[in-house]
PDB file of C-alpha atoms in Angstrom:
ATOM      1  CA  UNK A  15      18.209 147.347  89.604  1.00 92.00           C
ATOM      2  CA  UNK A  16      19.566 149.242  92.594  1.00 96.00           C
ATOM      3  CA  UNK A  17      16.999 151.278  94.548  1.00 97.00           C
ATOM      4  CA  UNK A  18      18.197 153.266  97.548  1.00 98.00           C
ATOM      5  CA  UNK A  19      15.706 153.644 100.383  1.00 98.00           C
ATOM      6  CA  UNK A  20      15.816 155.895 103.437  1.00 97.00           C
ATOM      7  CA  UNK A  21      13.363 156.887 106.171  1.00 97.00           C
ATOM      8  CA  UNK A  22      12.909 159.946 108.369  1.00 96.00           C
ATOM      9  CA  UNK A  23      11.215 159.246 111.679  1.00 97.00           C
ATOM     10  CA  UNK A  24      10.431 160.592 115.083  1.00 97.00           C
ATOM     11  CA  UNK A  25      13.604 160.817 117.181  1.00 94.00           C
ATOM     12  CA  UNK A  26      14.837 157.670 118.867  1.00 92.00           C
ATOM     13  CA  UNK A  27      14.958 157.587 122.637  1.00 88.00           C
ATOM     14  CA  UNK A  28      15.549 155.033 125.359  1.00 83.00           C
ATOM     15  CA  UNK A  29      13.117 152.168 124.869  1.00 82.00           C
ATOM     16  CA  UNK A  30      11.974 153.425 121.450  1.00 89.00           C
ATOM     17  CA  UNK A  31      14.458 152.328 118.805  1.00 94.00           C
ATOM     18  CA  UNK A  32      11.865 151.761 116.073  1.00 96.00           C
ATOM     19  CA  UNK A  33      10.044 155.100 116.097  1.00 96.00           C
ATOM     20  CA  UNK A  34       7.095 156.224 114.014  1.00 97.00           C
ATOM     21  CA  UNK A  35       7.853 156.899 110.336  1.00 98.00           C
ATOM     22  CA  UNK A  36       7.230 160.412 109.019  1.00 97.00           C
ATOM     23  CA  UNK A  37       8.437 160.100 105.419  1.00 96.00           C
ATOM     24  CA  UNK A  38      10.976 158.447 103.208  1.00 96.00           C
ATOM     25  CA  UNK A  39      12.854 158.886  99.982  1.00 97.00           C
ATOM     26  CA  UNK A  40      14.266 156.664  97.288  1.00 96.00           C
ATOM     27  CA  UNK A  41      16.600 157.058  94.376  1.00 97.00           C
ATOM     28  CA  UNK A  42      17.433 155.040  91.291  1.00 95.00           C
ATOM     29  CA  UNK A  43      20.220 155.362  88.790  1.00 90.00           C
ATOM     30  CA  UNK A  44      17.669 156.082  86.082  1.00 87.00           C
ATOM     31  CA  UNK A  45      15.282 158.437  87.851  1.00 79.00           C
ATOM     32  CA  UNK A  46      17.050 160.457  90.549  1.00 82.00           C
ATOM     33  CA  UNK A  47      15.435 160.790  93.954  1.00 90.00           C
ATOM     34  CA  UNK A  48      12.004 161.643  95.291  1.00 91.00           C
ATOM     35  CA  UNK A  49      10.109 161.957  98.569  1.00 95.00           C
ATOM     36  CA  UNK A  50       7.185 159.749  99.647  1.00 95.00           C
ATOM     37  CA  UNK A  51       4.909 159.286 102.666  1.00 93.00           C
ATOM     38  CA  UNK A  52       3.579 155.714 102.198  1.00 95.00           C
ATOM     39  CA  UNK A  53       6.808 154.084 103.359  1.00 96.00           C
ATOM     40  CA  UNK A  54       5.486 150.584 104.009  1.00 97.00           C
ATOM     41  CA  UNK A  55       3.896 150.182 100.574  1.00 97.00           C
ATOM     42  CA  UNK A  56       6.963 151.603  98.798  1.00 97.00           C
ATOM     43  CA  UNK A  57       9.275 149.271 100.733  1.00 98.00           C
ATOM     44  CA  UNK A  58       6.983 146.322 100.054  1.00 98.00           C
ATOM     45  CA  UNK A  59       7.117 146.948  96.299  1.00 97.00           C
ATOM     46  CA  UNK A  60      10.928 147.014  96.336  1.00 97.00           C
ATOM     47  CA  UNK A  61      11.321 143.961  98.572  1.00 98.00           C
ATOM     48  CA  UNK A  62       8.852 141.894  96.549  1.00 98.00           C
ATOM     49  CA  UNK A  63      10.633 142.676  93.268  1.00 97.00           C
ATOM     50  CA  UNK A  64      13.134 139.867  92.743  1.00 97.00           C
ATOM     51  CA  UNK A  65      15.032 142.048  90.259  1.00 97.00           C
ATOM     52  CA  UNK A  66      15.616 144.910  92.721  1.00 97.00           C
ATOM     53  CA  UNK A  67      18.335 145.359  95.316  1.00 98.00           C
ATOM     54  CA  UNK A  68      17.393 147.699  98.163  1.00 98.00           C
ATOM     55  CA  UNK A  69      20.333 149.960  98.969  1.00 98.00           C
ATOM     56  CA  UNK A  70      20.389 151.330 102.524  1.00 98.00           C
ATOM     57  CA  UNK A  71      22.603 153.046 105.077  1.00 98.00           C
ATOM     58  CA  UNK A  72      22.041 151.483 108.500  1.00 98.00           C
ATOM     59  CA  UNK A  73      19.167 149.490 107.058  1.00 98.00           C
ATOM     60  CA  UNK A  74      18.604 147.662 110.355  1.00 98.00           C
ATOM     61  CA  UNK A  75      16.994 150.826 111.721  1.00 98.00           C
ATOM     62  CA  UNK A  76      14.791 151.360 108.660  1.00 98.00           C
ATOM     63  CA  UNK A  77      13.678 147.723 108.667  1.00 98.00           C
ATOM     64  CA  UNK A  78      12.785 147.839 112.369  1.00 98.00           C
ATOM     65  CA  UNK A  79      10.673 150.949 111.786  1.00 98.00           C
ATOM     66  CA  UNK A  80       8.887 149.280 108.866  1.00 98.00           C
ATOM     67  CA  UNK A  81       8.210 146.142 110.916  1.00 97.00           C
ATOM     68  CA  UNK A  82       6.914 148.232 113.823  1.00 96.00           C
ATOM     69  CA  UNK A  83       4.423 149.857 111.430  1.00 96.00           C
ATOM     70  CA  UNK A  84       3.394 146.550 109.820  1.00 97.00           C
ATOM     71  CA  UNK A  85       4.663 143.227 111.154  1.00 96.00           C
ATOM     72  CA  UNK A  86       3.831 141.519 107.846  1.00 97.00           C
ATOM     73  CA  UNK A  87       7.036 143.166 106.578  1.00 98.00           C
ATOM     74  CA  UNK A  88       9.185 140.754 108.621  1.00 97.00           C
ATOM     75  CA  UNK A  89       9.155 137.801 106.169  1.00 98.00           C
ATOM     76  CA  UNK A  90       9.704 140.101 103.177  1.00 98.00           C
ATOM     77  CA  UNK A  91      12.704 141.735 104.847  1.00 98.00           C
ATOM     78  CA  UNK A  92      14.340 138.471 105.885  1.00 98.00           C
ATOM     79  CA  UNK A  93      13.679 136.898 102.466  1.00 98.00           C
ATOM     80  CA  UNK A  94      15.280 139.809 100.612  1.00 98.00           C
ATOM     81  CA  UNK A  95      18.282 139.789 102.970  1.00 98.00           C
ATOM     82  CA  UNK A  96      18.848 136.051 102.586  1.00 97.00           C
ATOM     83  CA  UNK A  97      18.547 136.311  98.807  1.00 97.00           C
ATOM     84  CA  UNK A  98      21.268 138.968  98.773  1.00 97.00           C
ATOM     85  CA  UNK A  99      18.882 141.747  97.701  1.00 98.00           C
ATOM     86  CA  UNK A 100      19.809 144.204 100.467  1.00 98.00           C
ATOM     87  CA  UNK A 101      23.007 146.222 100.199  1.00 98.00           C
ATOM     88  CA  UNK A 102      24.077 148.362 103.169  1.00 98.00           C
ATOM     89  CA  UNK A 103      26.756 150.898 102.258  1.00 97.00           C
ATOM     90  CA  UNK A 104      27.953 151.242 105.872  1.00 98.00           C
ATOM     91  CA  UNK A 105      28.473 147.495 106.194  1.00 98.00           C
ATOM     92  CA  UNK A 106      30.167 147.408 102.792  1.00 97.00           C
ATOM     93  CA  UNK A 107      32.607 150.085 103.924  1.00 95.00           C
ATOM     94  CA  UNK A 108      33.350 148.124 107.102  1.00 96.00           C
ATOM     95  CA  UNK A 109      33.884 144.880 105.193  1.00 96.00           C
ATOM     96  CA  UNK A 110      36.277 146.570 102.759  1.00 93.00           C
ATOM     97  CA  UNK A 111      38.189 148.145 105.657  1.00 94.00           C
ATOM     98  CA  UNK A 112      38.481 144.758 107.372  1.00 95.00           C
ATOM     99  CA  UNK A 113      39.949 143.320 104.182  1.00 92.00           C
ATOM    100  CA  UNK A 114      42.380 146.236 103.971  1.00 90.00           C
ATOM    101  CA  UNK A 115      43.360 146.098 107.639  1.00 92.00           C
ATOM    102  CA  UNK A 116      42.150 149.598 108.537  1.00 91.00           C
ATOM    103  CA  UNK A 117      38.756 149.168 110.212  1.00 94.00           C
ATOM    104  CA  UNK A 118      37.909 152.416 111.983  1.00 93.00           C
ATOM    105  CA  UNK A 119      40.953 154.131 110.456  1.00 94.00           C
ATOM    106  CA  UNK A 120      41.012 156.734 107.705  1.00 93.00           C
ATOM    107  CA  UNK A 121      43.361 155.106 105.165  1.00 89.00           C
ATOM    108  CA  UNK A 122      44.366 158.536 103.860  1.00 87.00           C
ATOM    109  CA  UNK A 123      45.802 159.628 107.200  1.00 91.00           C
ATOM    110  CA  UNK A 124      46.329 156.403 109.133  1.00 92.00           C
ATOM    111  CA  UNK A 125      44.446 158.022 112.021  1.00 94.00           C
ATOM    112  CA  UNK A 126      40.972 157.567 113.507  1.00 94.00           C
ATOM    113  CA  UNK A 127      37.906 158.205 111.379  1.00 94.00           C
ATOM    114  CA  UNK A 128      36.530 161.726 111.645  1.00 94.00           C
ATOM    115  CA  UNK A 129      33.249 163.252 110.613  1.00 91.00           C
ATOM    116  CA  UNK A 130      34.118 165.321 107.523  1.00 91.00           C
ATOM    117  CA  UNK A 131      31.934 168.252 108.613  1.00 86.00           C
ATOM    118  CA  UNK A 132      32.510 168.421 112.393  1.00 89.00           C
ATOM    119  CA  UNK A 133      35.970 166.798 112.486  1.00 92.00           C
ATOM    120  CA  UNK A 134      34.810 164.757 115.510  1.00 95.00           C
ATOM    121  CA  UNK A 135      36.411 161.327 115.945  1.00 95.00           C
ATOM    122  CA  UNK A 136      33.932 158.552 115.107  1.00 94.00           C
ATOM    123  CA  UNK A 137      34.015 154.878 116.010  1.00 90.00           C
ATOM    124  CA  UNK A 138      31.676 153.761 113.218  1.00 93.00           C
ATOM    125  CA  UNK A 139      31.039 154.478 109.566  1.00 96.00           C
ATOM    126  CA  UNK A 140      28.312 156.998 108.745  1.00 95.00           C
ATOM    127  CA  UNK A 141      26.888 158.044 105.407  1.00 95.00           C
ATOM    128  CA  UNK A 142      28.845 161.308 105.615  1.00 94.00           C
ATOM    129  CA  UNK A 143      32.102 159.421 106.207  1.00 95.00           C
ATOM    130  CA  UNK A 144      31.365 157.002 103.358  1.00 94.00           C
ATOM    131  CA  UNK A 145      30.624 159.894 100.996  1.00 93.00           C
ATOM    132  CA  UNK A 146      33.984 161.386 101.935  1.00 92.00           C
ATOM    133  CA  UNK A 147      35.939 158.124 101.543  1.00 91.00           C
ATOM    134  CA  UNK A 148      34.220 156.836  98.414  1.00 90.00           C
ATOM    135  CA  UNK A 149      33.145 159.972  96.546  1.00 88.00           C
ATOM    136  CA  UNK A 150      35.530 162.588  97.912  1.00 86.00           C
ATOM    137  CA  UNK A 151      32.583 164.783  98.931  1.00 88.00           C
ATOM    138  CA  UNK A 152      31.997 166.379 102.340  1.00 87.00           C
ATOM    139  CA  UNK A 153      28.560 167.851 101.616  1.00 81.00           C
ATOM    140  CA  UNK A 154      26.389 164.808 102.369  1.00 75.00           C
ATOM    141  CA  UNK A 155      24.562 166.533 105.229  1.00 77.00           C
ATOM    142  CA  UNK A 156      24.421 170.082 103.928  1.00 76.00           C
ATOM    143  CA  UNK A 157      20.605 170.270 104.306  1.00 73.00           C
ATOM    144  CA  UNK A 158      20.353 168.537 107.708  1.00 79.00           C
ATOM    145  CA  UNK A 159      18.740 171.321 109.782  1.00 86.00           C
ATOM    146  CA  UNK A 160      15.598 169.129 110.135  1.00 89.00           C
ATOM    147  CA  UNK A 161      17.527 165.905 110.681  1.00 87.00           C
ATOM    148  CA  UNK A 162      16.182 165.159 114.189  1.00 89.00           C
ATOM    149  CA  UNK A 163      12.988 167.229 113.990  1.00 93.00           C
ATOM    150  CA  UNK A 164      10.758 165.372 111.543  1.00 94.00           C
ATOM    151  CA  UNK A 165       8.252 164.622 114.305  1.00 95.00           C
ATOM    152  CA  UNK A 166       7.263 168.285 114.064  1.00 96.00           C
ATOM    153  CA  UNK A 167       6.218 167.706 110.452  1.00 95.00           C
ATOM    154  CA  UNK A 168       4.231 164.518 111.040  1.00 96.00           C
ATOM    155  CA  UNK A 169       0.761 164.970 109.561  1.00 93.00           C
ATOM    156  CA  UNK A 170       1.590 168.224 107.784  1.00 95.00           C
ATOM    157  CA  UNK A 171       1.335 168.114 103.948  1.00 93.00           C
ATOM    158  CA  UNK A 172       4.748 168.116 102.278  1.00 92.00           C
ATOM    159  CA  UNK A 173       3.929 171.227 100.266  1.00 93.00           C
ATOM    160  CA  UNK A 174       3.935 173.143 103.558  1.00 96.00           C
ATOM    161  CA  UNK A 175       7.316 171.797 104.679  1.00 95.00           C
ATOM    162  CA  UNK A 176      10.413 174.020 104.570  1.00 94.00           C
ATOM    163  CA  UNK A 177      12.561 173.406 101.503  1.00 93.00           C
ATOM    164  CA  UNK A 178      15.385 171.849 103.572  1.00 93.00           C
ATOM    165  CA  UNK A 179      12.966 169.366 105.151  1.00 94.00           C
ATOM    166  CA  UNK A 180      11.857 168.184 101.711  1.00 94.00           C
ATOM    167  CA  UNK A 181      15.409 168.053 100.368  1.00 93.00           C
ATOM    168  CA  UNK A 182      17.245 166.261 103.185  1.00 93.00           C
ATOM    169  CA  UNK A 183      15.625 162.804 102.713  1.00 94.00           C
ATOM    170  CA  UNK A 184      16.215 162.991  98.966  1.00 94.00           C
ATOM    171  CA  UNK A 185      19.864 163.912  99.551  1.00 94.00           C
ATOM    172  CA  UNK A 186      20.277 160.871 101.800  1.00 94.00           C
ATOM    173  CA  UNK A 187      18.750 158.544  99.213  1.00 96.00           C
ATOM    174  CA  UNK A 188      20.830 159.944  96.339  1.00 95.00           C
ATOM    175  CA  UNK A 189      24.048 159.935  98.368  1.00 94.00           C
ATOM    176  CA  UNK A 190      23.429 156.367  99.506  1.00 96.00           C
ATOM    177  CA  UNK A 191      22.947 155.210  95.927  1.00 96.00           C
ATOM    178  CA  UNK A 192      26.033 157.050  94.685  1.00 93.00           C
ATOM    179  CA  UNK A 193      28.171 155.546  97.454  1.00 94.00           C
ATOM    180  CA  UNK A 194      26.873 152.071  96.632  1.00 95.00           C
ATOM    181  CA  UNK A 195      27.641 152.455  92.949  1.00 93.00           C
ATOM    182  CA  UNK A 196      31.102 153.752  93.826  1.00 91.00           C
ATOM    183  CA  UNK A 197      31.750 150.776  96.076  1.00 92.00           C
ATOM    184  CA  UNK A 198      30.477 148.292  93.508  1.00 91.00           C
ATOM    185  CA  UNK A 199      32.115 149.805  90.452  1.00 85.00           C
ATOM    186  CA  UNK A 200      35.354 151.084  91.989  1.00 75.00           C
ATOM    187  CA  UNK A 201      36.394 154.533  93.087  1.00 58.00           C
ATOM    188  CA  UNK A 202      39.318 156.907  93.343  1.00 51.00           C
ATOM    189  CA  UNK A 203      39.700 158.016  96.959  1.00 48.00           C
ATOM    190  CA  UNK A 204      42.797 160.044  96.230  1.00 43.00           C
ATOM    191  CA  UNK A 205      44.918 157.117  97.379  1.00 46.00           C
ATOM    192  CA  UNK A 206      45.084 154.821  94.407  1.00 53.00           C
ATOM    193  CA  UNK A 207      43.366 155.700  91.113  1.00 55.00           C
ATOM    194  CA  UNK A 208      43.492 152.031  90.185  1.00 61.00           C
ATOM    195  CA  UNK A 209      41.515 150.886  93.241  1.00 66.00           C
ATOM    196  CA  UNK A 210      38.758 148.576  92.158  1.00 75.00           C
ATOM    197  CA  UNK A 211      35.435 147.776  93.822  1.00 87.00           C
ATOM    198  CA  UNK A 212      34.995 147.284  97.549  1.00 90.00           C
ATOM    199  CA  UNK A 213      36.285 143.958  98.812  1.00 91.00           C
ATOM    200  CA  UNK A 214      34.940 141.251 101.129  1.00 93.00           C
ATOM    201  CA  UNK A 215      31.334 141.838 100.034  1.00 94.00           C
ATOM    202  CA  UNK A 216      30.522 138.122  99.866  1.00 94.00           C
ATOM    203  CA  UNK A 217      29.764 138.407 103.599  1.00 93.00           C
ATOM    204  CA  UNK A 218      27.183 141.176 103.085  1.00 96.00           C
ATOM    205  CA  UNK A 219      23.984 139.151 103.512  1.00 97.00           C
ATOM    206  CA  UNK A 220      25.131 137.553 106.762  1.00 97.00           C
ATOM    207  CA  UNK A 221      26.201 140.892 108.215  1.00 98.00           C
ATOM    208  CA  UNK A 222      22.979 142.661 107.165  1.00 98.00           C
ATOM    209  CA  UNK A 223      20.902 139.922 108.814  1.00 98.00           C
ATOM    210  CA  UNK A 224      23.032 140.026 111.971  1.00 98.00           C
ATOM    211  CA  UNK A 225      22.718 143.816 112.181  1.00 98.00           C
ATOM    212  CA  UNK A 226      18.926 143.593 111.826  1.00 98.00           C
ATOM    213  CA  UNK A 227      18.670 140.870 114.465  1.00 95.00           C
ATOM    214  CA  UNK A 228      20.831 142.855 116.889  1.00 95.00           C
ATOM    215  CA  UNK A 229      18.753 145.989 116.364  1.00 96.00           C
ATOM    216  CA  UNK A 230      15.553 144.034 116.985  1.00 94.00           C
ATOM    217  CA  UNK A 231      17.061 142.698 120.205  1.00 91.00           C
ATOM    218  CA  UNK A 232      17.958 146.224 121.279  1.00 92.00           C
ATOM    219  CA  UNK A 233      14.517 147.560 120.315  1.00 91.00           C
ATOM    220  CA  UNK A 234      12.302 144.901 121.880  1.00 85.00           C
ATOM    221  CA  UNK A 235      14.557 143.130 124.371  1.00 79.00           C
ATOM    222  CA  UNK A 236      14.712 139.412 125.114  1.00 75.00           C
ATOM    223  CA  UNK A 237      11.523 137.550 125.977  1.00 76.00           C
ATOM    224  CA  UNK A 238      11.818 135.550 129.196  1.00 83.00           C
ATOM    225  CA  UNK A 239       9.669 133.274 131.362  1.00 89.00           C
ATOM    226  CA  UNK A 240       8.639 135.305 134.411  1.00 91.00           C
ATOM    227  CA  UNK A 241       8.069 132.316 136.714  1.00 94.00           C
ATOM    228  CA  UNK A 242      11.453 130.773 135.891  1.00 94.00           C
ATOM    229  CA  UNK A 243      13.225 134.116 136.340  1.00 93.00           C
ATOM    230  CA  UNK A 244      11.570 134.568 139.739  1.00 95.00           C
ATOM    231  CA  UNK A 245      12.615 131.074 140.835  1.00 96.00           C
ATOM    232  CA  UNK A 246      16.154 131.631 139.590  1.00 96.00           C
ATOM    233  CA  UNK A 247      16.365 134.935 141.481  1.00 96.00           C
ATOM    234  CA  UNK A 248      15.360 133.218 144.744  1.00 97.00           C
ATOM    235  CA  UNK A 249      17.979 130.512 144.201  1.00 97.00           C
ATOM    236  CA  UNK A 250      20.756 132.969 143.349  1.00 97.00           C
ATOM    237  CA  UNK A 251      19.907 135.267 146.272  1.00 97.00           C
ATOM    238  CA  UNK A 252      20.013 132.341 148.668  1.00 97.00           C
ATOM    239  CA  UNK A 253      23.382 131.149 147.382  1.00 97.00           C
ATOM    240  CA  UNK A 254      24.744 134.685 147.513  1.00 97.00           C
ATOM    241  CA  UNK A 255      23.598 135.132 151.129  1.00 97.00           C
ATOM    242  CA  UNK A 256      25.189 131.817 152.057  1.00 96.00           C
ATOM    243  CA  UNK A 257      28.457 132.804 150.385  1.00 96.00           C
ATOM    244  CA  UNK A 258      28.503 136.194 152.113  1.00 96.00           C
ATOM    245  CA  UNK A 259      27.944 134.577 155.507  1.00 95.00           C
ATOM    246  CA  UNK A 260      30.655 131.987 154.904  1.00 94.00           C
ATOM    247  CA  UNK A 261      33.334 134.306 153.510  1.00 93.00           C
TER     248      UNK A 261
END
């Protein structure tokens, strides 16, 4: 059972890479997509269900936000990842491109990846790029006017939100699920109608865990021993001064 999951949060900024959650959305193959506010409890239900695979796009960010809200989510997240129950469409696209020898390259043109809406060159896979490559659609972000402004809606009942603000999270969840199903079941990207499913996916769990760990390191830094760092600084400064004087 594939369940796509996506969060909308306050905007990230320097030193705040796991911002406060405003809302989320999920989608299933059977039931379409819908918006929710109780993100931690919804995520917990999915992660605790051994029959569900959580489908995400840049899930490392979503997981960090969930853990910042409730640190009891950490063991559930790592357990689901290690059991292969987290599927990240952006990582899947990267793994397939590595297998095909065109990481960071649009295989249709042989040139650098470009955002399908802005035509800007991109160095990494986004949901919009994956929708273009896998589904042949360039409308993934058509309702994104509120994309970086959800903090303004925090605490306001959803029924008072603008229509685009309610629709954008649902679009992301539905698009993420459709990309995942395309990758898993095979797709026609206009290159080869016989192309089967995405390749190299046996490395998914390891890459999802690595991405989460790296995001946690970026969000919270590396814990150090202050006394040992101070002593090391004195030693290094002394050696540097000696070297400068000598040379």
